[in-house]
Short mmCIF file of C-alpha atoms in Angstrom, two decimals:
data_model
loop_
_atom_site.label_atom_id
_atom_site.label_comp_id
_atom_site.label_asym_id
_atom_site.label_seq_id
_atom_site.Cartn_x
_atom_site.Cartn_y
_atom_site.Cartn_z
CA MET A 1 0.03 0.19 -0.06
CA THR A 2 0.91 3.54 -0.69
CA GLY A 3 0.50 6.39 1.72
CA PRO A 4 1.01 10.09 2.07
CA ALA A 5 3.78 11.88 0.17
CA GLY A 6 5.12 8.36 -1.25
CA LEU A 7 4.80 6.32 2.26
CA ARG A 8 5.03 2.48 1.45
CA ILE A 9 3.42 0.27 3.64
CA ARG A 10 5.33 -3.43 3.60
CA PRO A 11 5.93 -6.56 6.17
CA MET A 12 9.04 -6.02 8.60
CA THR A 13 11.55 -7.90 7.89
CA ALA A 14 14.49 -8.60 10.69
CA ASP A 15 16.49 -6.07 8.85
CA ASP A 16 13.92 -3.60 10.57
CA SER A 17 14.45 -4.56 13.71
CA ALA A 18 16.95 -1.58 15.22
CA GLY A 19 14.77 0.60 13.10
CA VAL A 20 11.30 -0.41 14.78
CA ALA A 21 13.24 -1.08 18.17
CA ALA A 22 14.03 3.00 17.81
CA ILE A 23 10.06 3.77 16.80
CA ARG A 24 8.50 1.94 19.95
CA VAL A 25 11.27 3.30 22.61
CA ARG A 26 11.01 6.70 21.47
CA GLY A 27 7.06 6.26 20.92
CA TRP A 28 6.60 5.00 24.52
CA GLN A 29 9.07 7.88 26.09
CA TYR A 30 7.12 10.53 24.10
CA ALA A 31 3.48 9.10 24.20
CA TYR A 32 3.41 7.53 27.79
CA ARG A 33 5.54 10.56 29.73
CA GLY A 34 3.30 11.30 32.71
CA MET A 35 1.24 7.92 32.35
CA ILE A 36 4.07 5.48 33.01
CA PRO A 37 6.72 6.03 35.58
CA GLN A 38 9.51 7.97 34.29
CA ALA A 39 12.36 5.57 35.69
CA TYR A 40 10.46 2.72 33.25
CA LEU A 41 10.64 5.12 30.20
CA ASP A 42 13.97 6.26 31.05
CA ALA A 43 15.37 2.84 30.93
CA MET A 44 14.23 1.42 27.82
CA ASP A 45 16.77 0.34 25.80
CA VAL A 46 16.97 0.23 21.89
CA ALA A 47 19.69 -2.16 21.17
CA ALA A 48 17.60 -4.54 23.91
CA GLU A 49 14.24 -3.95 22.31
CA ALA A 50 15.71 -4.66 18.65
CA GLU A 51 17.10 -7.89 20.08
CA LYS A 52 13.39 -8.43 21.44
CA GLN A 53 12.22 -7.84 17.78
CA ARG A 54 14.47 -9.91 16.21
CA ALA A 55 13.68 -12.69 18.17
CA ARG A 56 9.73 -12.26 17.83
CA LEU A 57 9.76 -12.47 14.02
CA ALA A 58 11.78 -15.19 14.27
CA ALA A 59 9.73 -17.79 16.65
CA GLY A 60 6.76 -15.97 15.16
CA ASP A 61 4.01 -18.25 13.86
CA GLY A 62 2.64 -16.12 11.23
CA SER A 63 -0.24 -15.05 13.32
CA VAL A 64 1.17 -11.63 14.28
CA VAL A 65 2.05 -9.64 11.49
CA ASN A 66 4.14 -6.65 11.56
CA LEU A 67 4.17 -3.66 9.08
CA VAL A 68 6.31 -0.99 8.43
CA ALA A 69 5.64 2.41 7.21
CA GLU A 70 8.56 3.33 4.81
CA ALA A 71 9.11 7.07 3.75
CA ALA A 72 10.46 7.50 -0.08
CA ASP A 73 13.91 7.98 1.41
CA GLY A 74 13.55 4.43 3.26
CA ALA A 75 13.50 5.67 6.37
CA LEU A 76 10.75 4.21 8.97
CA ALA A 77 8.41 6.62 9.65
CA GLY A 78 6.04 3.89 11.39
CA TRP A 79 5.10 0.43 12.84
CA ALA A 80 2.28 -1.75 13.53
CA ALA A 81 1.56 -5.34 14.88
CA TYR A 82 -1.52 -6.88 14.72
CA GLY A 83 -2.93 -10.46 14.99
CA PRO A 84 -5.78 -12.39 16.76
CA TYR A 85 -7.36 -10.95 19.60
CA ARG A 86 -6.40 -12.62 22.80
CA GLU A 87 -8.94 -12.95 25.39
CA GLY A 88 -6.79 -13.82 28.30
CA GLU A 89 -4.98 -16.81 26.99
CA VAL A 90 -7.42 -17.48 24.07
CA ARG A 91 -7.33 -16.38 20.85
CA THR A 92 -10.69 -15.53 19.23
CA ARG A 93 -11.87 -14.75 15.75
CA ASP A 94 -11.69 -11.43 15.78
CA GLY A 95 -8.78 -9.23 15.38
CA GLU A 96 -6.53 -7.05 17.57
CA LEU A 97 -4.17 -4.38 16.88
CA TYR A 98 -1.56 -5.03 19.19
CA ALA A 99 1.05 -1.73 18.88
CA LEU A 100 1.09 1.10 16.16
CA TYR A 101 3.98 3.70 17.04
CA LEU A 102 5.73 6.36 15.07
CA PRO A 103 8.49 8.45 15.70
CA PRO A 104 7.22 11.91 17.42
CA GLU A 105 8.29 14.05 14.19
CA ARG A 106 5.94 12.13 12.38
CA ILE A 107 2.77 12.68 14.16
CA GLY A 108 -0.11 14.41 12.24
CA GLN A 109 1.57 13.61 8.96
CA GLY A 110 -0.94 10.74 7.74
CA VAL A 111 1.42 7.51 8.72
CA GLY A 112 -0.52 6.47 11.83
CA ARG A 113 -3.79 6.98 9.75
CA ALA A 114 -2.10 5.08 6.73
CA LEU A 115 -0.97 2.21 9.31
CA LEU A 116 -4.29 1.69 10.62
CA THR A 117 -5.97 1.88 7.51
CA GLU A 118 -3.65 -1.22 6.22
CA VAL A 119 -4.53 -3.07 9.36
CA THR A 120 -8.22 -2.50 9.29
CA GLY A 121 -8.61 -3.56 5.54
CA ARG A 122 -6.25 -6.48 6.32
CA CYS A 123 -8.49 -7.93 9.18
CA ALA A 124 -11.73 -7.02 7.17
CA ALA A 125 -10.27 -9.24 3.88
CA ALA A 126 -9.52 -12.08 6.25
CA GLY A 127 -13.23 -12.04 7.34
CA LEU A 128 -12.63 -10.92 11.07
CA PRO A 129 -15.65 -9.63 12.32
CA ARG A 130 -14.22 -7.06 14.56
CA MET A 131 -11.12 -5.08 15.32
CA PHE A 132 -9.71 -4.60 18.98
CA LEU A 133 -7.15 -2.74 20.86
CA TRP A 134 -6.31 -1.55 24.06
CA VAL A 135 -5.21 1.86 24.65
CA LEU A 136 -3.61 4.04 27.99
CA LYS A 137 -7.13 5.65 29.69
CA GLU A 138 -4.81 8.63 30.10
CA ASN A 139 -3.87 8.93 26.42
CA ALA A 140 -6.42 11.63 24.99
CA ARG A 141 -4.41 11.69 21.89
CA ALA A 142 -4.45 8.33 21.08
CA ARG A 143 -8.10 7.86 22.02
CA ARG A 144 -8.96 10.72 19.62
CA PHE A 145 -6.89 9.23 16.95
CA TYR A 146 -8.69 5.94 17.38
CA GLU A 147 -12.15 7.27 17.98
CA THR A 148 -11.96 9.53 14.41
CA ALA A 149 -10.81 6.43 12.89
CA GLY A 150 -13.93 4.61 13.81
CA LEU A 151 -13.14 2.71 16.73
CA THR A 152 -15.24 3.18 20.17
CA PRO A 153 -14.81 2.08 23.42
CA ASP A 154 -16.70 -0.75 24.50
CA GLY A 155 -16.77 -0.02 28.34
CA ALA A 156 -14.11 -3.03 29.10
CA GLU A 157 -10.85 -1.67 31.24
CA GLU A 158 -8.19 -3.85 33.05
CA PRO A 159 -4.75 -2.60 34.60
CA PHE A 160 -1.50 -2.85 32.79
CA GLU A 161 1.33 -3.33 35.03
CA VAL A 162 4.27 -1.26 33.93
CA GLY A 163 7.25 -0.41 35.94
CA GLY A 164 5.44 -1.52 39.31
CA ALA A 165 2.44 0.42 38.77
CA ALA A 166 -0.92 -0.63 37.65
CA VAL A 167 -1.88 1.91 34.41
CA PRO A 168 -5.49 1.58 33.44
CA GLU A 169 -6.36 0.98 29.57
CA VAL A 170 -9.73 0.96 28.13
CA ARG A 171 -10.89 -1.49 25.04
CA TYR A 172 -11.81 0.21 21.95
CA VAL A 173 -13.54 -1.97 19.01
CA ARG A 174 -14.72 -1.83 15.48
CA ALA A 175 -17.24 -3.82 13.54
CA LEU A 176 -15.55 -4.83 10.20
CA THR A 177 -18.20 -7.41 8.84
CA GLY A 178 -21.88 -7.25 8.81
#
């Protein structure tokens, strides 16, 4: 898929691991400041995250799809991961957006929208009835983004444990079929 200004959405490869790790770490540090313990955010390490990304790709069974947004100059402009919805340890027939992160300087340029549109389209094409995602309750920017894209909170809420703190998340959903 091609998005704004020559943006290309493609499957992530092992060679993208360092770039995706940088996007994830910078994305967390920017988006979650004041919501997640600062010590946790400060301790995030791009090199360690890159190793985790490589290991996840190598060990994956194909059920989780990682996509990157590549700018016209070849730089990675965003990352998204999706797969089956997880109800506890059980995977359901629905889809779930697990992650969508951009470098802070790419926010507002249409990269996030292009990634979300691609994920939503792929889930719909696979015949999944709904797509879910979890977002930090205090993350007003992300919540507005998802709501503008047609996702709505469904009333489910649960704590996400990070850095020794329980951070509340809310679940969003969008019907894809029917």
